[in-house]
Short mmCIF file of C-alpha atoms and ligand atoms in Angstrom, two decimals:
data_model
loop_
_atom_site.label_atom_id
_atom_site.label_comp_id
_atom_site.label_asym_id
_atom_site.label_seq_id
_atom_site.Cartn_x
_atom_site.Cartn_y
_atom_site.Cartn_z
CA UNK A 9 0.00 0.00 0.00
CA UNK A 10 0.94 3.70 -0.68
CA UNK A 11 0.02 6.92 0.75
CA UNK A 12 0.07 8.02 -2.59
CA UNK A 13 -3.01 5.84 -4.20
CA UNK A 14 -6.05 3.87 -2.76
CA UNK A 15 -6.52 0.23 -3.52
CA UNK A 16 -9.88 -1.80 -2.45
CA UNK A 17 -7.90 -5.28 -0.77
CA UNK A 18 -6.12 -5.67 2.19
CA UNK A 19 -2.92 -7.85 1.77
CA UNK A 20 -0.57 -9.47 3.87
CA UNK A 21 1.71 -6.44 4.77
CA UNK A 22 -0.44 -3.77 4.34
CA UNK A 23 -1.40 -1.00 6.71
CA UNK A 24 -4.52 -0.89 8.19
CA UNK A 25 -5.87 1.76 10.67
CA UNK A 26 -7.87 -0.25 12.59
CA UNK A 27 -11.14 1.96 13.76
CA UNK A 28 -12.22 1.35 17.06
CA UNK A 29 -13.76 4.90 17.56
CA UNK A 30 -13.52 8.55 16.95
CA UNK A 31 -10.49 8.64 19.25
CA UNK A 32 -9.32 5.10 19.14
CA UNK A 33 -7.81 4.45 15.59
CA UNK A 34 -4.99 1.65 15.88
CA UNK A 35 -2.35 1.46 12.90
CA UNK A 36 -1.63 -2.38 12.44
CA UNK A 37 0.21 -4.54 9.75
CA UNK A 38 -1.35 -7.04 8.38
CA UNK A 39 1.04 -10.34 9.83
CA UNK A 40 -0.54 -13.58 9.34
CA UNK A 41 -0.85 -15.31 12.93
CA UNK A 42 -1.12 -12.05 14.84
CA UNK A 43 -4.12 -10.47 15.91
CA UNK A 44 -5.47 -7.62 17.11
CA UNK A 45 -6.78 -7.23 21.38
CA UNK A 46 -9.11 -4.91 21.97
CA UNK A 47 -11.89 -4.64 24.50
CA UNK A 48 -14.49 -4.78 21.60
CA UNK A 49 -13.15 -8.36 21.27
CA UNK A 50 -10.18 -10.12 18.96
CA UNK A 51 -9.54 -9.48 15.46
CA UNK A 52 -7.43 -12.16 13.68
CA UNK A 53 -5.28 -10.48 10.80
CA UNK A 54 -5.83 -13.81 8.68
CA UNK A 55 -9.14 -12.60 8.42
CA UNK A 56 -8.37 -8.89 7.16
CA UNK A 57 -6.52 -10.22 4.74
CA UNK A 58 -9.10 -10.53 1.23
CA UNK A 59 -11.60 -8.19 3.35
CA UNK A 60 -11.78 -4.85 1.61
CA UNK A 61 -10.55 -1.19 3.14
CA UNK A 62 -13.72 0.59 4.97
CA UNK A 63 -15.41 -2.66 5.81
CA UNK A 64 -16.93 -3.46 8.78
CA UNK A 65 -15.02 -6.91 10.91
CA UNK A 66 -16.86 -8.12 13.21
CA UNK A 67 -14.89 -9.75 16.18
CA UNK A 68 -13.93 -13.34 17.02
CA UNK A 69 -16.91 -14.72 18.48
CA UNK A 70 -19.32 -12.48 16.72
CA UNK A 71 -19.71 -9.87 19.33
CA UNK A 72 -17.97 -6.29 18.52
CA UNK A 73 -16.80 -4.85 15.38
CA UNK A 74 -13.90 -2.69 13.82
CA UNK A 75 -13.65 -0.69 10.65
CA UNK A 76 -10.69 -1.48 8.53
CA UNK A 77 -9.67 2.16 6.97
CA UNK A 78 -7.22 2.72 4.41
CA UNK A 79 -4.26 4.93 5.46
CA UNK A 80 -4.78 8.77 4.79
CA UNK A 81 -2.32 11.93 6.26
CA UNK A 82 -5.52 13.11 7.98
CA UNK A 83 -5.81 9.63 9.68
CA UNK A 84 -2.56 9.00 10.07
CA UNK A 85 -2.47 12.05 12.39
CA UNK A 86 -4.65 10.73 14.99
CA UNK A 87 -3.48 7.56 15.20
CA UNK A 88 0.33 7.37 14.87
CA UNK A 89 3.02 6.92 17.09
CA UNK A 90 3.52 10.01 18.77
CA UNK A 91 7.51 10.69 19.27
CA UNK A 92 7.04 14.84 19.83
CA UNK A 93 4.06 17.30 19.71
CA UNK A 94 2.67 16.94 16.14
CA UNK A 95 0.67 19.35 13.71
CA UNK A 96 -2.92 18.02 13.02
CA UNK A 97 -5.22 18.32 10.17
CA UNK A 98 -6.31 22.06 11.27
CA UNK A 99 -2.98 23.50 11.28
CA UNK A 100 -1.62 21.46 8.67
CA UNK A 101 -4.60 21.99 5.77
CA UNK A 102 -4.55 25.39 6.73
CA UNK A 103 -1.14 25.97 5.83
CA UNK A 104 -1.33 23.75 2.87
CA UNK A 105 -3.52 26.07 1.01
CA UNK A 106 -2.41 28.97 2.38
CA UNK A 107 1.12 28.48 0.86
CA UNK A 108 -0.34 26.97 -2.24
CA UNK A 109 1.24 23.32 -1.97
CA UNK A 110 0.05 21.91 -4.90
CA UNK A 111 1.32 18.37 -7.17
CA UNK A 112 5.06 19.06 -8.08
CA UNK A 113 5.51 21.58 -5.23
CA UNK A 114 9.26 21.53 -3.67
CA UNK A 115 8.92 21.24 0.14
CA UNK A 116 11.30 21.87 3.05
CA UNK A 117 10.82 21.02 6.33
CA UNK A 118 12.31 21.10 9.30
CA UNK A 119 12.20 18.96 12.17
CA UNK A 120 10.59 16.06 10.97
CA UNK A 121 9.38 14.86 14.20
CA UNK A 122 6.56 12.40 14.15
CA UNK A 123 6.12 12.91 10.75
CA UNK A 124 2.90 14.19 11.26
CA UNK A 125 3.14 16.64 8.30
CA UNK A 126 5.72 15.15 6.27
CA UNK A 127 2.70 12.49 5.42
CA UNK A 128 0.41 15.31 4.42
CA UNK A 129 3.17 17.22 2.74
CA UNK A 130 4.34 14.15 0.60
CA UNK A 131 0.93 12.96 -0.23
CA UNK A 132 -0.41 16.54 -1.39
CA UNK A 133 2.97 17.35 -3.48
CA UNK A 134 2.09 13.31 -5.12
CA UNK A 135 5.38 11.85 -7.12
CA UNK A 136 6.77 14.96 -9.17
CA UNK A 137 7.15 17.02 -6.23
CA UNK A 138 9.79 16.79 -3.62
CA UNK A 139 10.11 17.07 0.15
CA UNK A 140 13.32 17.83 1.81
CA UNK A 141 12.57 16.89 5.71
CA UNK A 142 15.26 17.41 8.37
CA UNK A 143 15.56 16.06 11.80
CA UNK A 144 18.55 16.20 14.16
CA UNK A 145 17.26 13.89 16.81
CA UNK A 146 19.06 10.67 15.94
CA UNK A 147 16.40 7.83 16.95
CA UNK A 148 13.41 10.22 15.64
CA UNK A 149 15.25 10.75 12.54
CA UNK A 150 15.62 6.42 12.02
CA UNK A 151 12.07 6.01 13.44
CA UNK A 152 10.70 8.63 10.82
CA UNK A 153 12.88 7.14 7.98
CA UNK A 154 11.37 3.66 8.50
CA UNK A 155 8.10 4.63 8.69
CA UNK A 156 8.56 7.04 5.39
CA UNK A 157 9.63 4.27 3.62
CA UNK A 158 6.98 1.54 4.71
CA UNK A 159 4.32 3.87 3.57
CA UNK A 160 6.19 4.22 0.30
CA UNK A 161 6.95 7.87 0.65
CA UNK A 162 10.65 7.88 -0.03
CA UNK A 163 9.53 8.04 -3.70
CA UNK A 164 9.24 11.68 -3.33
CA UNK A 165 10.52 12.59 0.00
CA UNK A 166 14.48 12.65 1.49
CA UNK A 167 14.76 13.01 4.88
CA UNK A 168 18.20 13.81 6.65
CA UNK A 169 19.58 13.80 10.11
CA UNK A 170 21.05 17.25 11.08
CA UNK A 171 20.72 20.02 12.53
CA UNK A 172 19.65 22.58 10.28
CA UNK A 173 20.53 25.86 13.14
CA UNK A 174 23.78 25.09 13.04
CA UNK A 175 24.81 22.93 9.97
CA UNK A 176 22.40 24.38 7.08
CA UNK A 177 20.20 22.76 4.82
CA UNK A 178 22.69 21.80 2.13
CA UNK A 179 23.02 17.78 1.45
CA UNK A 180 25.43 16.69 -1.05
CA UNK A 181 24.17 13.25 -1.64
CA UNK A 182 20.47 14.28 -3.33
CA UNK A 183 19.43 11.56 -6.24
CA UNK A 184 19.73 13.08 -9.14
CA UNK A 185 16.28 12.69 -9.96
CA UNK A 186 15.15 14.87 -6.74
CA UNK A 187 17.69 17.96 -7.88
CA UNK A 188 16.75 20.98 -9.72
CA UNK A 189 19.01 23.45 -10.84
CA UNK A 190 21.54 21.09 -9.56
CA UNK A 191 20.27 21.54 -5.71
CA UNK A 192 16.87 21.87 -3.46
CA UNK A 193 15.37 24.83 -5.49
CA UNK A 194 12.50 25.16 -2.46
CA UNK A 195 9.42 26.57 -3.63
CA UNK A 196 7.85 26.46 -0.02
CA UNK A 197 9.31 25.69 3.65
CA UNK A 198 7.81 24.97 6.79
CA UNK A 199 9.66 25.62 10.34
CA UNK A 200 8.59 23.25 13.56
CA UNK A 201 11.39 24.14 15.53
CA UNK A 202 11.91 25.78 19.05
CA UNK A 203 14.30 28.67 17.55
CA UNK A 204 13.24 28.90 14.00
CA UNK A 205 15.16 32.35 14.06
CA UNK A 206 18.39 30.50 14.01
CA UNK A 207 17.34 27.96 10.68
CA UNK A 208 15.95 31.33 8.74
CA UNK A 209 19.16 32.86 7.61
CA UNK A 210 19.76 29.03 6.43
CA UNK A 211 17.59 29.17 3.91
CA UNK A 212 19.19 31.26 1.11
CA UNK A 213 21.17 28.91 -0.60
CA UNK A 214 18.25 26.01 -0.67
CA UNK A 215 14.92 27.97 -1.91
CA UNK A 216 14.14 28.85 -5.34
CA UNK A 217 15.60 31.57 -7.52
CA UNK A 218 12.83 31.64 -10.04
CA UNK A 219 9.85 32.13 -8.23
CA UNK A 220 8.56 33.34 -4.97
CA UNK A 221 8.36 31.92 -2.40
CA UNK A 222 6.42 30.75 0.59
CA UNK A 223 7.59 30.21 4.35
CA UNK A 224 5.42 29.25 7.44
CA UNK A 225 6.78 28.99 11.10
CA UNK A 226 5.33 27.07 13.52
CA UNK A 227 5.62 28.43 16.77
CA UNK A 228 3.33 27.98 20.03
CA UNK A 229 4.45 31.36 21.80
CA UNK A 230 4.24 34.83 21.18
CA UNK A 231 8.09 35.51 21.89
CA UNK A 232 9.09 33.04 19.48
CA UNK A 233 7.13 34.52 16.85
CA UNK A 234 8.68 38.27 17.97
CA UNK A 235 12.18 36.54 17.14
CA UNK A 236 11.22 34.78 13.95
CA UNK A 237 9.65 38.51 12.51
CA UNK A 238 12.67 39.91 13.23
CA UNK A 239 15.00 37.23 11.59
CA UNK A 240 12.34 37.33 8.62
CA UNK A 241 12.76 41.23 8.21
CA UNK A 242 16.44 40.86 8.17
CA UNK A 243 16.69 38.48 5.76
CA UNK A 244 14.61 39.89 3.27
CA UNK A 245 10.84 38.11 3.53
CA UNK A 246 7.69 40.63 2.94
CA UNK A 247 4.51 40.03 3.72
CA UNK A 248 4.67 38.83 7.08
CA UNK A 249 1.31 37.67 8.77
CA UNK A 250 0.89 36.00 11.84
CA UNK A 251 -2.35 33.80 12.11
CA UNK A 252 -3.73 31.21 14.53
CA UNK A 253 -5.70 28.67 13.58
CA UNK A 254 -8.39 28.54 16.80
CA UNK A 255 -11.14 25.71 15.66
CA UNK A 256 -14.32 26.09 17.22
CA UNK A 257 -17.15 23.70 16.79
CA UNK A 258 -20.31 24.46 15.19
CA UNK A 259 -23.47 22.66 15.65
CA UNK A 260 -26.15 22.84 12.90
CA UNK A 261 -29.11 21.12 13.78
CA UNK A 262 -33.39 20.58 13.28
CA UNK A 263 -35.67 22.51 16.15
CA UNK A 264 -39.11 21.06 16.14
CA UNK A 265 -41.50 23.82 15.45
CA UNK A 266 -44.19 23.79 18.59
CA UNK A 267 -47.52 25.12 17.95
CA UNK A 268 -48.67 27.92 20.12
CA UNK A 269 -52.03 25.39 21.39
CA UNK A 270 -49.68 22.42 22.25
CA UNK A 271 -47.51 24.73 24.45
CA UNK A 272 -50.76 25.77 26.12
CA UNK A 273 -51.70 22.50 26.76
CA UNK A 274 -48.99 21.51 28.07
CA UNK A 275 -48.98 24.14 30.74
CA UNK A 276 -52.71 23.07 31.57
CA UNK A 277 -51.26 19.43 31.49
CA UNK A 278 -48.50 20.26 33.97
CA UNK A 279 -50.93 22.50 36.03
CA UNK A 280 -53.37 19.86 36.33
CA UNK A 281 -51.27 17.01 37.24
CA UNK A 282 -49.81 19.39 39.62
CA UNK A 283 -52.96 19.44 41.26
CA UNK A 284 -54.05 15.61 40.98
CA UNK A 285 -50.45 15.48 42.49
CA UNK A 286 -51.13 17.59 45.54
CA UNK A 287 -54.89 15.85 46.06
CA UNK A 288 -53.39 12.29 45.42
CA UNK A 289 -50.96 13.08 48.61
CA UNK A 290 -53.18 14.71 50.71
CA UNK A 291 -55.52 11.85 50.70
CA UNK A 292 -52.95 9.24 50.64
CA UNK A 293 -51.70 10.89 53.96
CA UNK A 294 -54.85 10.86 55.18
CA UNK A 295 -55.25 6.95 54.49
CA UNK A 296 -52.17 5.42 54.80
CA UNK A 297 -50.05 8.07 57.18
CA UNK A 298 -46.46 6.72 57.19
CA UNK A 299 -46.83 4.40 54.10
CA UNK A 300 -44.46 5.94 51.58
CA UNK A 301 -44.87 2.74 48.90
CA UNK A 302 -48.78 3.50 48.87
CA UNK A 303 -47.80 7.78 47.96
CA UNK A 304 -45.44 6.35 45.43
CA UNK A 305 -47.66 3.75 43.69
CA UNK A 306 -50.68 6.56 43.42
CA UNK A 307 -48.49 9.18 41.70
CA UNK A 308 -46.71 6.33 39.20
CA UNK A 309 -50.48 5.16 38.10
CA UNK A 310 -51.40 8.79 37.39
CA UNK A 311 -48.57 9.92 35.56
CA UNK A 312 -49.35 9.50 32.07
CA UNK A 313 -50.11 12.36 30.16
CA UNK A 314 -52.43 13.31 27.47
CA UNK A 315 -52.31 12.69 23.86
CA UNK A 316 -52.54 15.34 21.74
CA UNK A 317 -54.44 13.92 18.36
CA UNK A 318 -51.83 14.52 15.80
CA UNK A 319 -49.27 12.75 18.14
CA UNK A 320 -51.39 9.74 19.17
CA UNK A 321 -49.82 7.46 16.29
CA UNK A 322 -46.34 8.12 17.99
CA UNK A 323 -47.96 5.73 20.87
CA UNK A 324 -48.06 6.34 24.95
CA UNK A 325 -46.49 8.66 26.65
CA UNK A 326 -45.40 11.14 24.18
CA UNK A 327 -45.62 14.83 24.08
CA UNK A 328 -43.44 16.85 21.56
CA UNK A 329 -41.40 18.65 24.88
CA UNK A 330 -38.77 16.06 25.11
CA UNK A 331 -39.96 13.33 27.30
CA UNK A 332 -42.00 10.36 26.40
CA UNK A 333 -40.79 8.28 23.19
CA UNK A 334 -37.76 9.77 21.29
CA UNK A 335 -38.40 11.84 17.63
CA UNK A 336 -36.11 10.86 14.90
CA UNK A 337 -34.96 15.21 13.95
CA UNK A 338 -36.27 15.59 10.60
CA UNK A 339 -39.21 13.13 11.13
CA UNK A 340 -41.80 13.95 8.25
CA UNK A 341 -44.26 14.57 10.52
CA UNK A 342 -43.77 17.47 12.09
CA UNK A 343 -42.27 20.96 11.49
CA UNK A 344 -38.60 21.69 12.11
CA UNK A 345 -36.62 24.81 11.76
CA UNK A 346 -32.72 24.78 11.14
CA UNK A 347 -30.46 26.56 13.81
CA UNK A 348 -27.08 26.66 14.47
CA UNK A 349 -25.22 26.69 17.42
CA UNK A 350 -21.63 27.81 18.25
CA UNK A 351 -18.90 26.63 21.27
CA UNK A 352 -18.62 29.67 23.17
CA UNK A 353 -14.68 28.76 23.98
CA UNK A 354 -12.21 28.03 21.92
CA UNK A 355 -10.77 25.13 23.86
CA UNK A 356 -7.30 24.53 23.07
CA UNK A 357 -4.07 27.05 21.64
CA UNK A 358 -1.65 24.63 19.02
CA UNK A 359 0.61 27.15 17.88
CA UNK A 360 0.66 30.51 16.24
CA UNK A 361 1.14 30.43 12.06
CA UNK A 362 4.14 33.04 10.90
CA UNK A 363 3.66 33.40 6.97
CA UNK A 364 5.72 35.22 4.89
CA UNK A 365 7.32 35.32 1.29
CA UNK A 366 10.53 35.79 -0.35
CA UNK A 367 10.45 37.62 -3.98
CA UNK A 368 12.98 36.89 -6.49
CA UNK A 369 14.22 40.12 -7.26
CA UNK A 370 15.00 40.65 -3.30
CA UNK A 371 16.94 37.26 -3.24
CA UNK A 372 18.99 38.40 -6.39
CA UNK A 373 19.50 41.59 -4.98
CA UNK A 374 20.71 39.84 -1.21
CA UNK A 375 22.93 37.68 -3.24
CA UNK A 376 24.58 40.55 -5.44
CA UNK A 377 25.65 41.95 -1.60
N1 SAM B 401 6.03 18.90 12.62
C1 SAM B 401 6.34 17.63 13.22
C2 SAM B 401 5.15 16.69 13.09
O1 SAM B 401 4.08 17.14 12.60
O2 SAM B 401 5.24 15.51 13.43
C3 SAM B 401 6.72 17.76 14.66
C4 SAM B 401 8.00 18.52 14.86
S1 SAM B 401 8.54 18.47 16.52
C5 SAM B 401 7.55 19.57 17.34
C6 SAM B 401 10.05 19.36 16.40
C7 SAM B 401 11.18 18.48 15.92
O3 SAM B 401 12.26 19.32 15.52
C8 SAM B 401 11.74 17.56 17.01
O4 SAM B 401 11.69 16.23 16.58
C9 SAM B 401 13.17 18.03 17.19
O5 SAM B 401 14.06 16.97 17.44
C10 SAM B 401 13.46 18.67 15.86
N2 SAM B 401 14.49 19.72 15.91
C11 SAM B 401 14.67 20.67 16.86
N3 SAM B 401 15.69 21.46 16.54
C12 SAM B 401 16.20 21.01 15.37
C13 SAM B 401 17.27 21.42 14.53
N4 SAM B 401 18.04 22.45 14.86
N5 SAM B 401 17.48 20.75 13.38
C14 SAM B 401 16.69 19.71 13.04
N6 SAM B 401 15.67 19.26 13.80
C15 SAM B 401 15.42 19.90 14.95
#
């Protein structure tokens, strides 16, 4: 399997993200004789294999089930090894478009990390473009290599251990089919680093000549992003923006439309239970002082309400004010309104997004000094 296309079989080998719930996605490889534990039941891999991706497996002994997904970046986020703090989906779409990353787009990236992004970056630049990935952390920077290559992504991508503050982003050793202009020749590079200030002046030698081009920082405080403008100014970038990417959900959902009369009844409803309520006590008091099963057995007899006509076909019990039997939203019969509904916080700060852009003319002119 590949990153880079779908296919509908699962083979021996192949990468499944194994969907146990919104938040429980577990990347497995398909090894005959293994299987996978989970407290939904067991899941042999000798049965994935000939199932197709997105189908449902139901466990062992017929009780619980899985989905068997087929490996995207957006997946792959939120279910991979975690090694560092990672960029998700938000962030990482967000800066995607933003900087245009397109088929063919020449990438570099610094630190790899979990490889988080270098999935989304390789699979949106597809085989003509070219990533250029650095990490300096020696085990992270084996860890991410293997995993690159088991998802096929060292067709496109070249990932190299150093550290890119002190030692550049020059590599000597690039295949000669991932050079341009006999080097990197970035069109676009991405910073995840905790000085990013240091890597920026880096850059000159590795990023395009013929076209502009596009830089984003990832940084999660405000004093690292001070530093970065400044080493952005100073090297020549323009257009520096500084955005953050603060999700919020929002809810869009079917009201039921009440009629004025059925409110009204239902307040006479309430009101008169009320009352049977109050004269159902009083006398039970009277009769059976002390007795709190008799109290108890005289309300639960008289507590079922009315049926309003038009809702008598929806059985006992129900009135359209939330109790009694549930109301599939959108049901045919009745009226429904659409409203929307927003999360008053914003619950959680990833980093803050430092864009900018480097023109030609200004590189040609910092290179004539
Ligand atoms: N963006 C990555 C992802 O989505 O998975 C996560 C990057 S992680 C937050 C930062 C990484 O940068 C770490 O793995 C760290 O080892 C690496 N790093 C820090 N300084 C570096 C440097 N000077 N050169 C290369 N890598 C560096």
């Amino acid at each position: 399997m590949s990153f880079f296309e779908y296919k509908d079989i699962i083979e021996e080998g192949d990468l499944v993200l194994a969907f146990l719930g919104r938040s429980n996605i577990k990347p497995i490889t398909v090894t005959k004789g293994s299987q996978l534990n989970t407290r939904y039941g067991n899941f042999e891999h000798d049965r994935m294999i000939g199932m197709k991706y997105g189908e449902q497996m139901p466990g062992a002994k017929g009780v619980g089930f899985i989905h068997l997904l087929y490996p995207t970046p957006e997946l792959w986020t939120v279910s991979l090894p975690h090694r560092t703090q990672i960029v998700y989906t938000p962030d990482s779409s967000y800066i995607i478009q933003r900087l245009n990353v397109t088929s063919g787009t020449r990438v570099i990236e610094a630190g790899t990390g979990s490889g988080s992004f270098s999935h989304s970056f390789a699979r949106t630049i597809g085989v003509e473009g070219r990533l250029f990935t650095y990490e300096f952390h020696e085990p992270r920077y084996i860890e991410a290599k293997k995993e690159l290559e088991d998802h096929g992504l060292l067709a496109n991508t070249v990932i190299t251990h150093r550290d890119v503050c002190n030692d550049g982003f020059e590599i000597s050793n690039i295949p000669e089919d991932f050079k341009k202009d006999d080097g990197i020749c970035g069109d676009v590079v991405f910073l995840d680093l905790p000085s990013p200030w240091t890597a920026i002046p880096n850059l000159k030698s590795v990023i395009s000549h013929q076209s502009r081009v596009g830089i984003c920082c990832f940084s999660p405080c405000i004093e690292q992003v001070e530093k970065t403008v400044k080493a952005l100014e100073t090297e020549g970038w323009s257009n520096i923006e500084m955005v953050e990417v603060a999700g919020k959900r929002w809810e869009a959902r079917k009201d039921m439309v009440k009629d004025v009369k059925d409110v009204v009844k239902r307040l006479k409803d309430i009101q008169s239970r009320k009352n049977q309520g109050i004269e159902h006590r009083k006398q039970s008091k009277i009769h059976n002082v002390g007795d709190k099963r008799d109290i108890k057995e005289v309300e639960t007899a008289d507590d079922s309400s009315p049926e309003p006509t038009k809702f008598q076909n929806l059985g006992k019990g129900f009135n359209p004010f939330g109790k009694g039997l549930r109301v599939r939203e959108g049901d045919e019969q009745f009226q429904w309104r659409n409203v929307t509904k927003i999360e008053s916080e914003i619950k959680s700060h990833t980093s803050y997004l430092t864009f900018a852009y480097m023109n030609p003319n200004v590189r040609l002119n910092t290179s004539v000094e």
